[in-house]
Structures are given as structure tokens and as C-alpha cells.
XYZ file of C-alpha atoms in Angstrom:
730
model
C -67.462 -17.246 138.905
C -69.883 -18.256 135.995
C -72.572 -15.524 136.575
C -73.564 -13.026 139.390
C -76.799 -11.227 140.207
C -76.442 -7.919 141.697
C -79.489 -5.289 142.448
C -79.626 -1.516 142.947
C -81.809 0.262 145.297
C -84.826 0.043 142.760
C -84.349 -3.854 142.477
C -83.098 -3.507 138.834
C -80.985 -6.760 137.951
C -77.403 -6.099 137.208
C -75.733 -9.278 135.624
C -72.226 -10.210 135.421
C -70.748 -13.315 133.837
C -67.499 -14.752 132.399
C -68.911 -15.242 128.951
C -71.737 -14.046 126.456
C -73.369 -17.499 126.821
C -73.520 -17.608 130.512
C -74.619 -14.026 130.561
C -77.456 -14.797 128.441
C -78.319 -17.703 130.796
C -78.369 -15.443 133.748
C -80.506 -13.009 131.789
C -83.117 -15.504 131.171
C -83.004 -16.910 134.695
C -83.378 -13.326 136.309
C -86.214 -12.602 133.944
C -87.937 -15.733 135.042
C -87.504 -14.775 138.667
C -88.848 -11.268 138.276
C -91.400 -11.804 135.652
C -92.606 -15.443 135.782
C -96.231 -14.672 135.085
C -95.510 -12.223 132.325
C -93.416 -14.854 130.524
C -95.887 -17.469 130.913
C -98.620 -15.208 129.466
C -96.430 -14.029 126.497
C -95.488 -17.616 125.761
C -99.218 -18.712 125.657
C -100.300 -15.727 123.624
C -97.349 -16.409 121.181
C -98.657 -19.967 120.486
C -102.294 -19.240 120.766
C -103.147 -20.855 124.005
C -104.016 -17.934 126.292
C -107.774 -18.770 126.393
C -106.906 -22.051 128.220
C -106.570 -19.947 131.363
C -107.826 -16.552 130.643
C -111.156 -17.622 129.221
C -113.086 -16.543 126.206
C -111.944 -12.897 126.236
C -108.683 -14.426 124.956
C -110.181 -16.600 122.089
C -110.046 -14.035 119.307
C -106.375 -13.444 119.980
C -105.565 -17.166 120.059
C -107.309 -17.457 116.727
C -105.365 -14.721 115.197
C -101.882 -16.329 116.497
C -102.950 -19.700 115.064
C -104.200 -18.416 111.736
C -101.169 -16.038 111.357
C -98.849 -18.876 112.016
C -96.773 -16.972 114.579
C -95.437 -19.929 116.230
C -94.430 -21.832 112.926
C -92.960 -18.550 111.575
C -90.880 -18.385 114.605
C -89.611 -21.852 114.329
C -88.617 -21.248 110.821
C -86.635 -18.228 111.671
C -84.875 -19.976 114.617
C -83.898 -22.786 112.099
C -82.508 -20.286 109.840
C -80.486 -18.850 112.641
C -79.019 -22.246 113.411
C -77.817 -22.609 109.869
C -76.696 -19.054 109.084
C -75.839 -17.638 112.383
C -75.134 -20.549 114.980
C -73.520 -18.000 117.581
C -76.739 -16.146 117.830
C -78.761 -19.313 117.850
C -76.703 -20.578 120.595
C -76.925 -17.391 122.518
C -80.701 -17.524 122.345
C -80.729 -21.255 123.544
C -78.661 -20.157 126.429
C -81.140 -17.532 127.410
C -84.167 -19.974 127.038
C -82.018 -22.293 129.330
C -81.929 -19.725 131.940
C -85.666 -18.943 131.425
C -86.497 -22.802 132.137
C -84.183 -22.846 135.022
C -85.933 -19.834 136.656
C -89.506 -21.038 135.840
C -88.816 -24.582 137.333
C -88.305 -22.644 140.776
C -91.043 -20.100 140.488
C -93.518 -22.051 142.488
C -91.298 -23.133 145.268
C -89.423 -19.886 146.171
C -90.109 -19.096 149.633
C -92.040 -15.752 150.383
C -89.570 -13.131 151.385
C -91.129 -9.932 149.980
C -93.127 -7.262 151.945
C -96.257 -5.447 150.825
C -95.867 -2.615 148.176
C -96.037 0.829 149.707
C -95.903 4.195 147.895
C -92.004 5.195 148.331
C -91.342 9.053 148.109
C -89.247 10.042 145.043
C -86.625 11.597 147.550
C -86.323 8.131 149.385
C -83.844 5.422 148.736
C -85.649 2.070 148.316
C -84.415 -1.044 149.859
C -82.602 -3.503 147.538
C -84.774 -6.481 146.517
C -84.815 -9.796 148.227
C -85.790 -13.042 146.214
C -89.236 -12.912 144.788
C -92.163 -14.768 146.096
C -94.001 -16.822 143.633
C -96.412 -14.815 141.567
C -99.943 -15.131 142.873
C -101.449 -15.167 139.666
C -100.180 -18.957 139.215
C -102.232 -19.706 142.520
C -105.466 -17.830 141.031
C -105.436 -19.560 137.740
C -103.924 -22.966 138.775
C -101.351 -22.660 136.135
C -97.944 -24.327 136.078
C -95.192 -22.562 134.115
C -94.674 -24.302 130.838
C -91.393 -25.087 128.968
C -89.750 -22.613 126.446
C -88.368 -23.726 123.375
C -85.335 -22.238 121.350
C -87.959 -20.416 119.181
C -90.055 -19.076 121.803
C -88.254 -15.714 122.231
C -88.938 -15.321 118.603
C -92.497 -16.280 118.875
C -92.946 -13.791 121.689
C -91.392 -10.942 119.576
C -93.632 -11.702 116.764
C -96.839 -11.761 119.052
C -95.581 -8.566 120.427
C -95.277 -6.807 117.140
C -97.584 -8.347 114.748
C -100.175 -5.634 115.064
C -97.674 -2.912 115.654
C -97.459 -1.856 112.094
C -101.336 -1.439 112.094
C -102.358 -3.593 109.101
C -105.947 -3.408 110.265
C -105.981 0.143 109.304
C -106.188 -1.066 105.774
C -109.520 -2.731 106.758
C -110.672 0.740 107.886
C -109.803 2.654 104.871
C -111.748 0.051 102.801
C -114.572 0.330 105.236
C -114.901 4.354 105.216
C -114.300 4.175 101.329
C -117.326 2.155 100.939
C -119.404 4.744 102.886
C -117.861 8.043 101.933
C -115.641 7.459 99.058
C -111.846 7.608 98.574
C -111.256 11.012 99.691
C -112.417 10.055 103.196
C -109.067 8.274 103.699
C -107.150 11.490 104.014
C -109.527 13.069 106.381
C -109.330 10.122 108.901
C -105.571 9.774 108.378
C -103.810 9.979 111.800
C -101.981 7.880 114.485
C -104.771 5.125 114.675
C -106.081 3.511 117.702
C -103.893 0.432 117.273
C -100.475 1.932 116.479
C -97.596 2.614 119.036
C -95.341 5.398 119.075
C -92.638 7.260 120.845
C -90.813 10.659 121.525
C -87.222 10.758 121.007
C -84.698 13.383 120.682
C -80.857 13.481 119.951
C -78.656 16.636 121.033
C -75.184 16.985 119.761
C -72.421 17.912 121.865
C -72.374 21.300 120.413
C -75.725 21.841 122.186
C -75.007 20.367 125.614
C -73.228 21.624 128.746
C -70.679 18.732 128.640
C -69.851 18.930 124.955
C -70.940 15.284 124.463
C -74.387 14.128 123.079
C -77.551 13.422 124.900
C -80.229 10.995 123.660
C -83.673 11.143 125.538
C -87.304 10.114 125.027
C -89.980 7.840 125.857
C -91.713 4.962 124.042
C -95.582 5.053 123.780
C -97.030 1.689 124.024
C -99.894 -0.057 125.887
C -99.109 0.401 129.704
C -98.984 -3.209 130.873
C -98.385 -4.437 134.435
C -95.908 -5.954 134.446
C -94.214 -3.313 132.022
C -93.376 -4.189 128.534
C -89.721 -2.843 129.233
C -87.363 -4.454 131.674
C -84.508 -2.180 132.896
C -81.240 -4.364 133.106
C -77.588 -4.320 132.970
C -75.519 -7.009 131.277
C -71.864 -7.195 131.697
C -69.105 -9.466 130.593
C -65.778 -9.395 129.170
C -67.080 -8.500 125.627
C -69.348 -5.717 126.525
C -71.023 -3.934 129.461
C -74.486 -2.500 128.443
C -77.350 -1.097 130.356
C -80.856 -0.599 128.668
C -84.404 -1.586 128.457
C -84.976 -5.035 127.470
C -88.366 -6.737 126.434
C -88.964 -9.624 128.780
C -88.693 -12.824 126.900
C -85.965 -11.530 124.519
C -82.305 -11.817 125.093
C -80.275 -8.910 125.094
C -81.258 -5.049 124.799
C -82.721 -4.332 121.404
C -84.445 -0.997 121.481
C -82.670 1.424 124.075
C -79.177 0.732 125.166
C -75.830 2.295 126.380
C -72.627 0.506 126.152
C -70.554 3.359 127.960
C -69.125 4.589 124.538
C -72.282 4.500 122.397
C -75.877 4.695 123.094
C -79.109 4.205 120.841
C -82.769 4.709 120.915
C -85.650 4.006 118.647
C -89.168 5.384 117.813
C -91.942 3.519 115.606
C -91.171 4.773 112.081
C -95.024 4.465 111.208
C -93.886 2.452 108.075
C -96.190 -0.128 106.256
C -94.693 -3.355 105.767
C -97.608 -5.772 105.939
C -100.128 -6.457 103.233
C -103.606 -7.735 103.306
C -105.088 -9.844 100.353
C -108.671 -10.497 99.525
C -108.508 -14.258 98.500
C -110.942 -16.381 96.483
C -111.025 -19.859 98.090
C -112.806 -23.105 97.295
C -112.887 -26.384 98.671
C -112.074 -29.548 96.611
C -111.896 -33.190 97.479
C -108.138 -32.769 98.192
C -108.495 -29.692 100.547
C -108.666 -25.945 99.833
C -107.586 -24.007 96.490
C -106.955 -20.267 96.067
C -107.290 -18.399 92.829
C -103.887 -16.965 91.981
C -103.165 -13.862 89.728
C -102.288 -16.234 86.951
C -105.933 -17.200 86.732
C -105.299 -20.717 88.030
C -106.350 -22.469 91.321
C -103.537 -23.313 93.408
C -103.637 -25.666 96.414
C -103.408 -23.957 99.742
C -101.856 -25.601 102.825
C -104.714 -26.371 105.378
C -105.018 -28.075 108.695
C -107.041 -27.825 111.903
C -106.092 -27.017 115.426
C -107.906 -27.109 118.647
C -108.096 -24.157 121.213
C -109.143 -25.034 124.716
C -111.168 -22.314 126.289
C -111.497 -22.046 130.205
C -114.957 -21.456 131.658
C -115.901 -18.848 134.178
C -114.098 -19.059 137.541
C -111.788 -21.770 136.419
C -114.631 -24.088 135.290
C -114.042 -26.473 132.322
C -114.911 -24.686 129.112
C -115.309 -25.414 125.463
C -112.806 -26.641 122.828
C -112.715 -24.596 119.587
C -111.626 -25.976 116.281
C -109.692 -23.450 114.245
C -109.079 -24.098 110.441
C -105.454 -22.895 109.350
C -105.096 -21.975 105.741
C -102.166 -20.356 103.804
C -102.161 -19.265 100.279
C -99.190 -18.379 98.115
C -99.768 -14.823 99.626
C -99.648 -15.904 103.320
C -101.839 -17.096 105.987
C -105.664 -16.481 106.108
C -106.280 -14.579 109.126
C -110.134 -13.910 108.588
C -112.863 -15.809 106.610
C -112.409 -18.876 104.419
C -113.969 -20.760 101.673
C -117.300 -20.042 103.094
C -116.485 -16.478 103.715
C -116.718 -14.585 107.170
C -118.553 -15.022 110.128
C -121.556 -13.113 108.737
C -121.517 -15.056 105.480
C -119.483 -12.164 103.418
C -117.836 -13.940 100.575
C -114.470 -12.852 101.537
C -111.077 -14.150 103.195
C -108.195 -12.308 104.014
C -104.532 -13.332 103.901
C -101.830 -11.523 105.536
C -98.189 -11.221 104.097
C -95.516 -10.159 106.560
C -91.796 -10.188 106.264
C -90.674 -12.800 108.632
C -93.160 -15.289 107.059
C -91.553 -14.491 103.598
C -87.765 -14.498 104.600
C -87.628 -16.651 107.740
C -85.739 -13.772 109.228
C -86.708 -11.941 112.318
C -83.585 -9.743 112.468
C -82.239 -11.276 115.804
C -78.984 -11.377 114.142
C -78.639 -7.566 115.025
C -78.996 -8.215 118.819
C -75.447 -9.496 119.588
C -73.719 -6.875 117.461
C -75.701 -4.175 119.193
C -74.516 -5.237 122.576
C -70.828 -5.234 121.225
C -71.184 -2.030 119.573
C -68.437 0.787 120.742
C -69.227 3.483 118.053
C -72.187 4.697 116.057
C -70.577 2.962 112.932
C -70.993 -0.432 114.703
C -74.689 0.457 115.866
C -75.261 1.305 112.083
C -73.853 -1.995 110.702
C -75.810 -4.019 113.370
C -79.138 -2.364 112.235
C -78.414 -3.340 108.638
C -79.762 -6.834 109.860
C -82.851 -5.428 111.464
C -86.238 -6.705 110.229
C -89.039 -5.487 112.401
C -90.723 -3.334 113.659
C -89.321 -0.738 111.323
C -87.907 1.862 113.418
C -86.371 5.307 113.481
C -83.112 5.168 115.220
C -80.870 7.777 116.743
C -77.340 6.779 118.060
C -74.351 8.931 119.498
C -70.984 7.846 120.593
C -68.311 9.346 122.946
C -66.145 10.433 119.854
C -68.892 12.743 118.575
C -70.215 10.183 116.090
C -74.033 10.622 115.409
C -76.564 8.622 113.449
C -80.220 9.057 112.451
C -81.691 6.385 110.170
C -84.451 4.056 109.612
C -83.949 0.441 110.333
C -86.110 -2.473 109.133
C -87.271 -4.387 106.168
C -90.094 -2.790 103.997
C -91.046 -4.579 100.896
C -91.415 -2.735 97.462
C -94.729 -3.192 96.021
C -97.485 -1.140 94.370
C -99.122 1.671 96.134
C -102.458 0.071 96.250
C -101.099 -2.623 98.622
C -100.227 0.008 101.096
C -103.786 1.620 101.182
C -106.049 -1.373 101.342
C -106.535 -5.027 101.054
C -105.817 -6.035 97.379
C -107.350 -8.707 95.101
C -105.157 -11.930 95.408
C -106.587 -13.118 91.784
C -105.455 -9.933 90.110
C -101.853 -9.515 88.955
C -99.721 -6.467 89.870
C -99.692 -6.905 93.510
C -96.421 -8.981 94.174
C -93.532 -7.949 96.266
C -90.352 -6.879 94.314
C -87.357 -6.664 96.674
C -86.776 -4.207 99.805
C -86.460 -0.581 100.139
C -83.124 0.868 101.078
C -83.741 2.253 104.746
C -83.469 6.111 104.546
C -81.139 8.251 106.622
C -81.410 11.843 107.801
C -79.388 14.416 109.508
C -79.544 17.040 112.380
C -80.827 20.508 112.378
C -79.421 23.087 114.652
C -77.568 20.316 116.432
C -80.848 18.387 117.221
C -82.901 15.557 115.603
C -86.391 14.910 116.861
C -88.459 12.005 116.325
C -92.056 11.639 117.124
C -93.747 9.472 114.704
C -94.152 12.402 112.342
C -93.205 12.663 108.704
C -89.532 12.382 108.387
C -87.046 9.962 107.068
C -89.524 7.373 106.902
C -92.053 9.193 104.941
C -91.505 7.315 101.669
C -92.236 3.904 103.709
C -95.464 4.807 105.202
C -99.125 5.833 104.788
C -100.291 7.439 107.856
C -98.112 9.283 110.464
C -98.647 11.003 113.950
C -99.564 14.583 113.760
C -96.577 16.955 113.987
C -97.688 18.602 117.178
C -95.255 16.452 119.482
C -92.340 16.787 117.234
C -92.912 20.515 116.816
C -93.286 20.913 120.513
C -90.092 19.150 121.231
C -88.236 21.030 118.718
C -89.687 24.402 120.011
C -88.585 23.474 123.534
C -85.143 22.504 122.521
C -84.762 25.665 120.633
C -85.543 27.598 123.856
C -82.170 26.901 125.635
C -78.562 27.141 124.031
C -77.046 24.405 126.172
C -78.780 21.344 127.734
C -77.833 18.759 130.471
C -79.219 15.271 131.294
C -81.150 16.962 134.377
C -82.901 19.436 132.112
C -84.472 16.531 129.956
C -87.768 15.548 132.185
C -88.989 19.076 131.412
C -89.607 17.864 128.042
C -90.774 14.476 128.909
C -93.752 16.254 130.901
C -94.620 18.921 128.579
C -98.425 19.211 128.462
C -99.118 21.813 125.883
C -101.937 20.409 123.607
C -101.040 21.682 119.868
C -104.082 19.909 118.395
C -106.601 21.976 120.622
C -106.301 24.746 118.139
C -108.801 23.190 115.525
C -111.555 23.113 117.921
C -110.854 26.355 119.808
C -110.755 28.240 116.561
C -114.242 27.118 116.001
C -115.532 28.786 119.043
C -114.367 32.075 117.935
C -117.105 32.275 115.316
C -120.024 31.266 117.629
C -122.490 34.103 118.577
C -125.844 34.103 120.044
C -124.816 31.700 122.812
C -126.524 31.489 126.126
C -124.643 33.314 129.054
C -123.415 29.941 130.275
C -121.861 28.823 127.021
C -120.540 32.249 126.383
C -118.568 32.301 129.649
C -117.366 28.687 128.765
C -116.196 29.884 125.344
C -114.304 32.830 126.756
C -112.842 30.545 129.324
C -111.479 28.137 126.958
C -110.144 30.671 124.474
C -108.073 32.298 127.518
C -106.809 28.813 128.541
C -103.093 28.150 128.239
C -103.752 24.724 126.459
C -101.869 22.681 128.864
C -103.570 19.302 129.713
C -102.554 19.307 133.466
C -104.120 16.889 135.794
C -105.051 19.719 138.176
C -106.585 21.968 135.428
C -110.286 22.604 135.463
C -110.070 24.266 132.049
C -108.381 21.195 130.543
C -111.293 19.155 131.990
C -113.785 21.615 130.368
C -111.913 21.234 126.978
C -112.064 17.498 127.100
C -115.625 17.367 127.913
C -116.288 19.772 125.023
C -114.122 17.656 122.608
C -116.020 14.439 123.543
C -119.385 16.082 123.085
C -118.256 17.418 119.594
C -116.910 13.944 118.728
C -120.183 12.090 119.663
C -122.139 14.470 117.885
C -120.230 14.274 114.568
C -120.336 10.347 114.798
C -123.899 10.256 115.175
C -124.441 12.542 112.253
C -126.542 10.610 109.555
C -123.665 11.033 107.197
C -121.141 9.263 109.210
C -123.420 7.013 111.404
C -123.735 4.378 109.042
C -119.957 3.621 109.249
C -120.470 2.661 112.895
C -121.700 -0.469 111.819
C -118.100 -2.521 111.005
C -117.663 -5.462 108.825
C -117.679 -8.859 110.405
C -113.921 -9.253 110.820
C -112.380 -10.965 114.009
C -112.829 -9.219 117.385
C -109.179 -8.771 117.677
C -109.366 -6.403 114.637
C -112.397 -4.378 115.639
C -110.561 -1.608 117.467
C -109.327 -0.398 114.134
C -112.772 -0.216 112.651
C -114.559 1.680 115.577
C -116.220 4.927 114.360
C -116.178 7.012 117.295
C -112.345 6.523 118.092
C -111.630 7.279 114.510
C -113.580 10.540 114.693
C -111.916 11.454 118.010
C -108.384 11.033 116.808
C -109.184 12.750 113.514
C -111.065 15.573 114.878
C -108.609 18.127 114.003
C -108.784 16.892 110.289
C -112.537 16.918 110.284
C -112.802 20.203 111.895
C -110.371 21.919 109.417
C -111.570 20.185 106.191
C -112.964 22.759 103.673
C -116.135 20.693 103.525
C -117.251 17.749 105.563
C -119.959 16.052 103.377
C -122.326 18.911 104.069
C -122.177 18.478 107.879
C -122.976 21.721 109.742
C -119.765 21.532 112.133
C -120.519 25.063 113.624
C -123.976 23.731 114.742
C -122.241 20.563 116.214
C -119.764 22.601 118.104
C -122.358 25.140 119.243
C -124.779 22.270 120.547
C -121.716 20.841 122.274
C -120.673 24.002 123.819
C -124.165 24.410 125.175
C -124.477 20.746 126.417
C -121.209 21.120 128.576
C -122.181 24.559 129.899
C -125.266 23.254 131.060
C -123.519 20.159 132.576
C -119.960 21.166 133.177
C -117.384 18.587 134.530
C -117.308 18.655 138.313
C -113.472 18.422 138.641
C -110.238 18.642 137.283
C -108.618 16.746 134.085
C -106.836 14.292 136.415
C -110.076 13.250 138.010
C -111.218 11.664 134.892
C -107.915 11.324 132.901
C -106.621 8.181 134.905
C -104.052 5.270 134.056
C -105.743 1.937 133.371
C -102.740 -0.578 132.867
C -103.541 -3.558 131.112
C -103.226 -6.826 133.123
C -103.633 -10.280 131.570
C -105.494 -11.293 134.705
C -107.066 -8.297 136.409
C -107.028 -7.806 140.085
C -109.980 -9.357 141.901
C -112.482 -6.616 142.864
C -114.351 -7.169 146.147
C -118.204 -7.329 145.624
C -119.900 -4.420 147.238
C -122.026 -5.199 150.135
C -125.024 -3.798 148.633
C -125.136 -6.304 145.870
C -124.251 -3.848 143.038
C -121.626 -4.745 140.411
C -117.962 -4.269 141.505
C -116.235 -1.281 140.132
C -112.442 -1.252 139.693
C -110.427 0.981 141.605
C -109.559 4.263 139.643
C -105.899 4.461 138.677
C -103.523 7.544 139.347
C -104.545 10.777 137.896
C -102.461 12.032 134.860
C -101.593 14.811 133.014
C -101.108 14.955 129.140
C -102.947 14.021 126.317
C -102.821 12.281 122.982
C -100.839 14.944 121.207
C -98.972 16.338 124.057
C -95.205 15.473 124.447
C -96.527 13.748 127.632
C -98.615 11.470 125.420
C -101.008 9.801 127.811
C -103.802 8.825 125.305
C -107.518 8.720 125.972
C -109.956 7.759 123.424
C -111.996 11.104 122.806
C -115.810 10.365 122.597
C -115.283 6.976 124.486
C -113.229 7.452 127.637
C -110.973 9.736 129.313
C -109.107 6.989 130.685
C -105.727 6.376 129.370
C -104.379 2.752 128.410
C -101.492 4.070 126.505
C -98.492 6.424 127.399
C -94.845 6.325 128.290
C -93.825 2.863 128.842
C -90.492 3.996 129.889
C -88.499 7.166 130.020
C -84.694 7.466 129.488
C -81.850 10.029 129.242
C -78.703 8.529 127.880
C -75.704 10.927 128.570
C -72.555 10.259 126.452
C -70.359 12.479 128.707
C -70.696 9.977 131.575
C -73.101 7.014 131.478
C -73.589 7.351 135.344
C -75.294 10.572 134.489
C -78.033 8.803 132.599
C -81.559 8.502 133.931
C -84.501 6.291 133.485
C -88.024 5.307 135.105
C -90.690 2.697 134.027
C -94.551 3.178 134.845
C -94.322 0.559 137.771
C -91.313 -1.101 138.742
C -88.670 -3.767 138.172
C -90.432 -6.717 139.777
C -93.465 -8.098 137.948
C -94.700 -9.932 141.216
C -97.695 -8.121 143.122
C -96.605 -7.510 146.682
C -92.932 -7.245 146.014
C -91.416 -4.068 147.249
C -90.291 -3.253 143.669
C -93.648 -3.839 141.843
C -94.807 -0.289 141.880
C -91.952 1.783 143.496
C -90.885 3.646 140.327
C -94.627 4.822 139.852
C -94.216 8.046 142.116
C -91.187 8.792 140.049
C -93.178 8.076 136.652
C -96.215 10.088 137.763
C -93.903 13.219 138.657
C -91.866 13.074 135.650
C -88.730 12.358 137.636
C -86.003 9.801 136.852
C -83.946 7.281 138.856
C -80.083 7.540 138.312
C -78.455 4.684 136.040
C -76.046 2.824 138.259
C -73.484 0.695 136.612
C -70.601 0.482 139.200
C -70.850 -2.960 140.578
C -69.263 -1.634 143.894
C -72.397 0.532 144.373
C -74.786 -2.599 143.998
C -75.814 -5.367 146.496
C -74.879 -8.916 145.340
C -77.939 -11.193 145.412
C -76.849 -14.585 144.459
C -74.628 -16.460 142.269
C -76.513 -17.979 139.024
């Protein structure tokens, strides 16, 4: 035996091999079988060639990937691994070999799957058969390309380059220009581009078994195929089950080795800087003005991006100028300024570009971990994204720490873009990652201020963390089976700010008065079948739109001319929506009559109340690189995509299914997975993802976990190979 592939009832791959290298190769191969299209999309995004088959809509991303030098940074990091950590480098190469082997058969595998059906949560699904070719390859005419040893590192960079939300610095600069520096705090909240998570650790003193439990759910864009891959990796050195990122070997974020388990949330740390650059062209190329007052030669070259036309027609070829100063790559503007002629250019400084280290040296030690001390040592090598980590082992060991690399530099760097030509903005070493303990036997992490506070600027509101803490305090002992009740809690703590405003209103029409009384009696749970939640959401939307349209705020609706890929951070209405609690509770809001805005919004909704429940408009809209083709209506009207499933929850609920108040009730972000790690018995652990184990439409395991995910239920974690179905030898 070199490697064997098994499947459980949900089609989740379980791999067993004689060596670490063979196991990595098997992981790459099975990932290519299950997620070929996803891997191809991620490879192209990492090197900035996705517009070649996705069309003009992907061009702005490709420009950023090229200008930020993601692929070149990945090459540097891989080269450093080859020199300093040859075992990890060889392990990554083995994974890449497996990916290439799997991709080479993607378009020749016979079709053996059956159409997807909705599987009741009480039904045991049928184990998977070999996957059919992903139909997206046929639709685009694309052939899978070849992965290089550095490709997994490039995919990791592309996945996380916007994770720390450096464009928020552009928003702070933008709103300061319009309203002054005090506006930054008013709009400080979990921004539209950041991703978060819930996570909680319950020590053995608070469980029914006497052993710890770790549970939670990472909040990210809900993608189809999903960003997390359930997998089981077994060899003589380790046996680990967890959530892998397709395209990356091992299990980085959420894993259980049988004797130790770990999980992460986004620490909301600030570890990327933006610099305004002064550039000029010379006969020899481009120069940048440095903090020493001297013009320094910048690296410069041009690259070509091919853009597919509509319906597969031949499109244009776009030239991109790639410039890098001593601070970092220029991601916007150039010697001639931004696209609107603004005399500015922005460079991005991010740790892997500076250190040639992406933290992949932590991945193998995590798989080999036996106790929390092993996890702790492994995480000392972690780079990005910066995470809050919780871990527990079967001997009672507990860990709650920050992991990642955050530069030491002046506070101004963390707030906004700073002038590259002024001294005092250089990096000066790295912060020591903070640690924290447990309170009353529990630790809760939900992107709120906590151990990572010294490393960040903006954090999530405390509502999710406070609610999880409250729920955990409501029971003396917890079991793994109890945890989904916390995953799916829908109480909206942030509703108080708007509801409190209703209590002072008088002189309302009878309809508005009735709506006010109804909302004040509401239990504040954002349940899909709640009409009260629908009325609250409609009122919130109306208030957000009125505030954003006020003459004081409206001028900020015109964003500066930065690249399209950065514009979501600069949109006014989402900013008002996510900061509504702050804006309503501030002592003064630039003279805006907020009571009048709330009154007008209440009258508006009372006159035209929503017709249904919260779930009628709050629906899942998963991101797909290539959207499903929509049949054209027979009446000649524009096709409309089919609505996604109805959702409970809201942005500040533990069940964090995030709409964009003032823009849409649809949710593109939410729990990208749910897990419960049981340290008493790994077979007592549970998990689920929004779709399924397969990334191939039509596979029986493409969507079979969605009923579980929607209901808040979890599938069992099975690691006994005697209970699995052998699929093939690899």
C-alpha cells in the first residue's frame, strides 16, 4: 500500500498512506478529483489570469494580483522553504504532484454520478463514486493547467491578501476628508470586506465528560464549492481530521489529532500598510521619493492580461505596469496618478513580501501535534492571516493565544495611508503575539476586542461574543450534542440602538404607532419565519438609506478613484449600515436629526410593510466563479437567478448570516463551516459545511450537507477506517 482513499456516507475523503509524502500526494490527488474547477479558478486568481476565461468582471482582481506581486512573493517564499525547511518544501511538492496527477484525469473520468437531490437530515447518504468532469470546463473550454511547487503558497496569498482589510485605511482617509478625524471612530466596525468567526472553548470542568470541547464557525464568503474541505489524513506519524483549504496541503485552521484539537478566528489585527508614493519617470524607468529626501530607482516591468469577451468570444489584451518601491508593490496609481488624474500612487507593504515567509513551516508540526504545547510551538512559525487560536488536549491542557506576524510601526501607519517620502513610517521588528486565559472555564472568541486588541484598530461589535458567553453561562455542564444550539442562536444584540429610538417617538399615525409597539414587543430574534424580524429589517434599511442620503453624509457617497476591487470598502451605504448602532448612539451626528430620520422611516415602512417573513428576503447567495446559466424567460424579460435558501440570523447574531443593511437582505457571508471538537472521544465530534464534500455540480455530494447546515445540525466525524468505504488505491 502506498496510499488508499476511503469515503464516508457524506463523500468526505479519508486518506491513509505509508508516509507523510505519499499522504500529501494523495491529498493533492483527491482534492483535484473533488475540486478540479475550484483549484483551476484559484490558480488563475493567484497569478492574475482569471479574466482570460471569466471575462471583464475579473480584470480588476487580476490587476491587483499582478501589481501586488502575489505569484512572485509565493516563489520567494517557496525558495526560502527549499533552503531553510527542505522537509516542508518536499511535502508541498508531493501535494502539487498529486494535484497535477488528479487534474490530468479531470476531463477523462467517466461520468458515474447521479443528479443532486435534497437529502433529509435523518437519511444516511450513499458513499460517493468517482466524480464526473466538472461541467464548468466544458462551458468555458478551459483545460486544467499545471501547478508549480509555489502554487499553493500563491493560492494562500490570494485567498488572504484582503483578509486584514487594508482598504479600510482608504475609507478612513476618505471619511476624514469629508467629516474630520472624529468620524473614524463613528464608522469603526466589522467592515464589509473582513471575515470573522465564532469560536468557544469549554474546559473539562464545564463538560459532561470532564474533557474539553471546542466549537465554532468561521464566517467567510459562502463560496460554491466551499472554501473549507472536510478531510481525514492518516499515516504512521499522525492521524488528523479537520477542515483544509483546497489547494493547500495539510490542515491549517481547524484540526483534531485525537489527542489535541485546535481552532481559529480572525484576530482583526492590522499587519499591512499603505503608503502614498511620489513617483516620476526618468529615462531609465521610474523613481520614488524616499523618506531620506532622495529619489530611488523603483523596479518596473509590464505584463499583459488577456480578457475573454462575452460568450467566449475573443476579448482584449490589457497591459499592466508593475512597479515596486522600497516600501512595496504599487497597487494603485502610478507616476501619472490614479485613473481620474489624481496625483497619487499607493504601495502595499505586507509581511510575506518583506520576510519571504508565509508561515507554511507551521503546517507539518500542527499535523504531528500531540499536546497543546506542540500546537503552541508550531504556531510560533505562523505568519498570516493573524488569528486567535484555541486548543485543548486529552490531558487537560488548554491554549488561548494570538498567532501571526504583526509589524511594530507608528500608530499612523495602522490608521491610514502614510506619506512614503516622510520619515517615521518604517517597520521596526515584530510584536510578540499576546496570550489569554479562560474565565469561568470558558474562552470565547468572536472577533471582538480581546487578546489581539493591541494589534488592531477595528474589531467586531461585542454582541456575538457577549451572547455566546451568556449562553454558556446558562448551563453548568455542556456536551458536544448541546453546541448546535449556540451555533444557531438568532438574538440580535445590535437591535437595541434602533429600538430605543422608537420609544421616544410620539405623534405617529395609527399604522406607525402600531408598528412601533409591535417592534418594541418583539423578542429580537432574526428567525427566518419571523414577520417581526422582517419589519425590523425593513425599518433598518429605511433608516440607513435616509441617513446616507442626508446632505451631511451624501458627499461621501462619491468614492475616490481607486481600483474597482477596492471599492466595496469605500461604499457609503454599507458603511452606514454596519455602523448604524454607533451612528444612532453618538451624542451628536453632525447636527443630523436622527429622530426625524427614524420617524420618517417608521412611517414609510408602516405605509408599505413587508409582505412576508425575514426568510423571504434574507436568502443565501453563494459566490460562484462561473454563475449557473439562467434560462431566458419566454416573455423576453431579463433572466433572474433562482433565489437561494431562506436563512435565519443576521450580521450581529451568533448565527452570523450577513446582509448589507440599506443595500440588500441577501447574505453572501455566513458560516463557511461548523464544527465541534470533542476531546473525550474524537468520534463524538461533529461538523458540517454549507454545500457538500464535492465541488462537482450533479454529484450526490455537491449539496447534500446543505439541509444539515440550514437546520443547524451536524454530521458525525468518522475516523475508523473499518466504518468507511474504500474507493481506490492512489
